[in-house]
Coordinates of C-alpha atoms in Angstrom, one line a residue:
M656 CA 46.4 32.3 70.8
T657 CA 45.7 33.4 66.9
E658 CA 46.7 29.9 65.4
L659 CA 43.9 28.3 68.9
V660 CA 41.3 30.7 67.3
E661 CA 42.5 29.9 63.4
T662 CA 42.0 26.8 63.8
Q663 CA 38.7 27.3 66.1
S664 CA 37.6 29.0 63.4
I665 CA 38.2 26.4 60.5
T666 CA 36.5 23.5 62.7
R667 CA 33.5 25.7 63.4
G668 CA 33.5 26.7 59.5
W669 CA 34.2 22.2 58.2
R670 CA 31.2 21.0 61.7
N671 CA 28.9 24.2 59.4
S672 CA 29.5 22.7 55.7
R673 CA 28.7 19.2 57.2
L674 CA 25.6 20.2 59.0
P675 CA 23.0 18.8 56.7
S676 CA 24.8 15.3 56.7
Y677 CA 24.4 15.8 60.5
L678 CA 20.9 15.7 59.8
A679 CA 20.5 14.0 57.7
G680 CA 21.8 11.1 59.5
D681 CA 19.5 12.5 62.9
V682 CA 16.6 11.7 61.2
S683 CA 17.7 8.5 59.8
A684 CA 18.0 7.4 63.2
A685 CA 14.7 8.9 64.5
F686 CA 12.8 6.8 62.3
L687 CA 15.0 3.4 62.1
S688 CA 14.6 4.0 66.3
A689 CA 10.5 4.4 65.8
T690 CA 10.3 2.2 63.0
L691 CA 11.7 -0.8 66.0
I692 CA 9.6 0.5 69.1
S693 CA 6.9 1.4 67.6
P694 CA 4.8 -1.9 67.3
I695 CA 5.0 -3.4 70.9
L696 CA 4.4 0.5 71.8
T697 CA 1.2 0.1 70.1
A698 CA -0.2 -3.2 71.8
I699 CA 0.9 -1.9 75.1
D700 CA -1.6 1.3 74.7
R701 CA -4.0 -0.3 73.9
A702 CA -3.6 -3.1 76.3
V703 CA -4.2 -0.3 78.8
V704 CA -6.4 1.7 76.8
E705 CA -8.8 -1.3 77.4
N706 CA -7.9 -2.3 80.8
V707 CA -9.3 0.5 81.6
S708 CA -13.0 0.4 80.3
S709 CA -13.4 -2.4 81.3
T710 CA -13.7 -4.9 84.4
T711 CA -14.4 -7.9 83.2
R712 CA -10.8 -8.4 81.2
P713 CA -7.5 -8.8 83.3
L714 CA -4.6 -6.5 81.8
S715 CA -2.2 -9.3 81.0
T716 CA -5.2 -10.9 78.7
A717 CA -4.9 -8.2 77.0
L718 CA -1.3 -7.5 76.6
K719 CA -0.7 -11.3 75.5
E720 CA -4.1 -10.8 72.9
N721 CA -2.4 -7.1 71.5
L722 CA 1.1 -8.4 70.6
L723 CA -0.6 -11.5 68.8
C724 CA -2.6 -9.4 66.8
T725 CA 1.0 -8.2 65.3
I726 CA 1.9 -11.7 64.4
R727 CA -1.0 -12.8 62.7
Y728 CA -3.3 -9.9 61.5
P729 CA 0.1 -7.8 60.5
K730 CA -1.7 -5.7 57.4
S731 CA -3.6 -4.7 59.2
F732 CA -1.9 -3.6 62.2
F733 CA 0.9 -2.1 60.2
A734 CA -1.4 -0.2 58.3
A735 CA -4.0 0.9 61.1
K736 CA -4.7 4.4 62.3
P737 CA -3.2 3.3 65.7
F738 CA 0.4 2.8 65.0
I739 CA 0.9 4.9 62.7
Y740 CA 0.0 8.4 65.4
M741 CA 2.1 5.8 67.9
W742 CA 5.5 6.2 64.7
M743 CA 5.1 9.5 63.2
L744 CA 5.7 10.4 67.9
Y745 CA 8.2 8.7 67.9
A746 CA 10.0 8.8 64.8
A747 CA 9.9 13.1 64.8
T748 CA 10.1 13.1 69.1
Y749 CA 14.4 12.0 68.5
T750 CA 13.9 13.7 65.2
T751 CA 13.5 16.9 67.5
A752 CA 16.0 15.8 70.5
N753 CA 17.9 14.5 68.0
S754 CA 18.3 17.4 65.5
M755 CA 18.1 20.0 69.1
N756 CA 21.2 18.1 70.7
T757 CA 23.5 18.6 66.7
L758 CA 22.3 22.1 66.7
T759 CA 23.3 22.9 70.2
S760 CA 26.3 22.0 69.7
I761 CA 27.4 24.0 67.5
S762 CA 26.0 26.9 67.5
M763 CA 26.2 27.0 71.1
N764 CA 29.0 24.9 72.1
K765 CA 30.2 28.0 74.4
S766 CA 27.2 28.6 76.4
P767 CA 26.1 27.1 80.1
E768 CA 25.4 23.8 79.1
F769 CA 21.7 24.5 81.0
L770 CA 20.6 26.0 78.8
A771 CA 21.2 24.1 75.8
N772 CA 19.6 21.0 77.9
S773 CA 16.6 23.4 78.6
L774 CA 16.0 24.5 74.8
I775 CA 16.3 21.0 73.5
F776 CA 13.6 20.3 76.7
I777 CA 10.6 22.6 75.3
A778 CA 11.6 22.0 71.7
T779 CA 10.9 18.6 72.6
C780 CA 8.3 18.9 74.0
T781 CA 6.4 21.5 72.1
V782 CA 7.0 18.4 68.9
N783 CA 6.1 15.6 71.5
V784 CA 3.2 16.6 73.8
P785 CA 0.7 17.8 71.0
L786 CA 1.7 13.9 69.3
G787 CA 1.2 11.8 72.0
V788 CA -2.2 13.5 72.7
C789 CA -3.9 13.2 69.6
K790 CA -1.5 9.6 69.5
D791 CA -3.4 9.3 72.8
I792 CA -6.9 10.8 71.7
C793 CA -7.0 7.7 68.1
F794 CA -6.4 5.1 71.2
V795 CA -9.3 6.4 73.9
Q796 CA -11.8 7.6 70.8
T797 CA -10.7 3.3 69.2
F798 CA -10.4 0.6 71.7
G799 CA -11.3 3.2 74.7
G800 CA -15.2 1.8 76.1
R801 CA -15.6 -1.1 73.9
P802 CA -16.3 -4.6 75.5
P803 CA -14.3 -6.5 74.7
G804 CA -14.7 -9.8 74.1
P805 CA -14.9 -13.4 75.5
A806 CA -12.2 -14.2 76.9
N807 CA -11.5 -17.8 76.6
T808 CA -12.9 -16.8 72.9
P809 CA -9.7 -17.0 70.3
Q810 CA -9.5 -14.1 68.4
T811 CA -10.4 -14.4 64.4
K812 CA -10.9 -10.9 63.2
P813 CA -8.4 -9.1 63.1
P814 CA -9.0 -5.4 65.3
L815 CA -12.1 -3.9 65.3
P816 CA -12.2 -1.0 63.4
P817 CA -12.4 2.1 65.1
R818 CA -15.3 3.4 66.6
S819 CA -17.0 7.6 65.5
P820 CA -14.8 10.1 67.0
T821 CA -16.5 11.3 69.9
K822 CA -15.8 15.3 71.4
F823 CA -12.3 15.7 73.3
P824 CA -12.6 16.7 76.7
K825 CA -9.7 19.5 77.5
A826 CA -9.3 18.0 81.1
V827 CA -8.5 15.0 80.5
A828 CA -5.6 16.5 76.7
A829 CA -4.7 18.9 80.6
T830 CA -3.8 15.4 82.2
F831 CA -2.3 14.3 78.2
L832 CA -0.1 17.3 78.7
A833 CA 1.6 16.8 82.8
R834 CA 2.1 13.7 81.6
D835 CA 4.0 13.7 78.7
A836 CA 5.6 16.6 80.5
I837 CA 7.1 14.5 83.1
T838 CA 8.4 11.7 80.5
I839 CA 9.9 14.1 78.6
L840 CA 12.5 15.8 81.6
G841 CA 13.1 11.7 82.4
S842 CA 13.8 11.0 79.0
F843 CA 16.1 13.4 77.4
T844 CA 17.6 16.5 80.3
L845 CA 17.8 14.5 83.1
P846 CA 19.6 11.5 81.5
P847 CA 22.6 13.4 80.0
M848 CA 22.6 16.5 84.0
L849 CA 22.9 12.7 85.9
T850 CA 25.6 10.3 84.1
H851 CA 28.2 12.2 86.0
R852 CA 26.9 10.7 89.3
I853 CA 26.5 6.6 88.7
P854 CA 29.1 5.2 89.8
I855 CA 30.1 3.7 87.2
A856 CA 33.7 4.2 85.4
D857 CA 33.1 3.8 81.9
P858 CA 31.5 6.9 79.7
A859 CA 29.6 5.2 77.7
A860 CA 28.0 2.9 79.7
Q861 CA 27.0 6.0 82.4
M862 CA 24.5 7.6 80.0
A863 CA 23.8 3.9 78.8
V864 CA 22.3 3.1 82.7
A865 CA 20.4 6.3 82.9
Q866 CA 19.2 5.9 79.2
L867 CA 17.3 3.5 81.5
L868 CA 16.7 4.0 85.0
M869 CA 15.5 7.9 84.2
P870 CA 12.5 6.7 82.1
V871 CA 11.2 4.7 84.3
L872 CA 10.9 7.0 87.3
S873 CA 9.6 9.0 85.5
Q874 CA 6.8 7.0 84.7
L875 CA 6.2 6.3 88.5
A876 CA 5.4 9.9 89.2
A877 CA 3.5 10.2 85.3
T878 CA 1.2 6.8 85.5
P879 CA -1.4 8.0 88.2
V880 CA -1.8 11.4 86.0
H881 CA -2.3 9.0 82.7
L882 CA -5.1 7.0 84.8
L883 CA -6.8 10.4 85.7
G884 CA -7.0 11.4 81.8
L885 CA -8.3 7.7 81.2
D886 CA -10.4 7.9 83.5
L887 CA -12.2 11.1 83.2
F888 CA -12.9 10.3 79.9
S889 CA -14.4 7.4 80.2
I890 CA -16.1 8.2 82.8
P891 CA -16.8 11.8 83.0
G892 CA -18.7 14.0 85.8
K893 CA -17.9 15.4 88.6
R894 CA -20.0 13.3 90.6
E895 CA -17.4 10.5 90.0
R896 CA -14.9 12.0 92.2
G897 CA -14.8 9.9 95.3
K898 CA -15.0 6.4 92.5
R899 CA -13.0 8.4 90.9
A900 CA -9.8 8.0 93.3
K901 CA -10.5 3.8 94.3
R902 CA -10.8 3.4 90.0
I903 CA -7.2 4.9 89.7
Q904 CA -5.7 3.4 93.0
R905 CA -7.6 0.0 91.5
G906 CA -5.7 -0.1 88.3
L907 CA -1.9 1.9 89.6
A908 CA -0.1 -0.8 90.6
G909 CA -0.4 -2.6 87.7
T910 CA -0.2 0.6 84.8
T911 CA 2.1 1.3 86.7
A912 CA 4.1 -1.2 86.1
V913 CA 3.3 -2.2 82.7
R914 CA 4.1 1.4 81.4
C915 CA 7.9 1.0 83.6
V916 CA 8.0 -1.4 81.4
R917 CA 6.9 0.7 77.6
I918 CA 9.1 3.2 78.9
V919 CA 12.7 0.9 78.5
P920 CA 12.0 0.3 75.3
A921 CA 10.0 3.5 74.5
F922 CA 12.6 5.8 76.0
G923 CA 15.2 3.3 77.3
V924 CA 16.0 0.7 74.9
G925 CA 15.0 2.9 71.8
G926 CA 17.2 5.9 73.8
I927 CA 19.7 3.9 73.7
V928 CA 20.2 2.9 69.3
N929 CA 19.4 6.2 68.6
T930 CA 22.2 7.6 71.0
G931 CA 24.3 4.5 68.9
L932 CA 22.5 5.2 65.7
R933 CA 22.6 9.1 65.6
G934 CA 27.2 8.5 66.9
W935 CA 27.7 5.8 64.1
F936 CA 25.8 8.0 61.3
R937 CA 27.8 11.4 62.6
G938 CA 30.4 9.3 63.1
V939 CA 30.4 8.5 58.9
V940 CA 30.0 11.9 58.1
E941 CA 33.7 12.7 59.9
D942 CA 34.9 9.6 58.1
G943 CA 34.2 11.3 55.1
G944 CA 34.8 14.5 55.6
M945 CA 38.7 13.9 56.4
R946 CA 38.8 11.5 53.6
A947 CA 37.9 14.9 51.8
E948 CA 40.7 17.2 53.1
R949 CA 43.0 14.3 53.0
L950 CA 42.1 14.5 49.1

């Protein structure tokens, strides 16, 4: 018994000494994952915002044009505030989730799993939700309510510059807060809790399926809230309630499909890449520590 306690103490001390290296790997994995997924997410979110503000241009057309902007005008696209806000959002979200996973695994390894997952959820929401709202404010102020150019006219100029900021209603911010909480719950908290229910023998495959499936399903609840927030910003006023419901219903199917597709790179593919990179960096740290001990 004494030997077991001593072994656990040595292991805990070794892990604590490697904590800065673990956290450096967490941050690196988060930054690389955010860089991978941010371009397509920026194009998709801009298309959705422009589609809500326009009744003349199909969502598919807006999406195609915005995806082409990443290739035709890379300097304007990647230097613009919308892309920077998007990258910061996902870099910070993944960094928080990774770091909290590392910290709870070391300091709360004997605590109930639910408690650790709850702390990870709260911390990730605390970072993701305000940044997500800031990102949405940037997008609706930049692209919301702007009349699109003719559909049959080829684009010859970079994306239009941002408009001057307008007042952002509290009701809109509240809807975005609720939407992001639903998304974080489905993307970070539920997958680890539900992996054992997936009928696959390989634990890694179970986790990958959960990371792809749960974020997508969360958008069935998050999309109506998202559309409500965009509509409240584009067309404010209590008299619009009846028309607002019809507008949301009209765009619900298409936007839900787009957001389900969008969430796959955001927290599905992005989550798998982030988990893989985090595991790889952790393996490098542990291998280096073992080699140092042998010397």
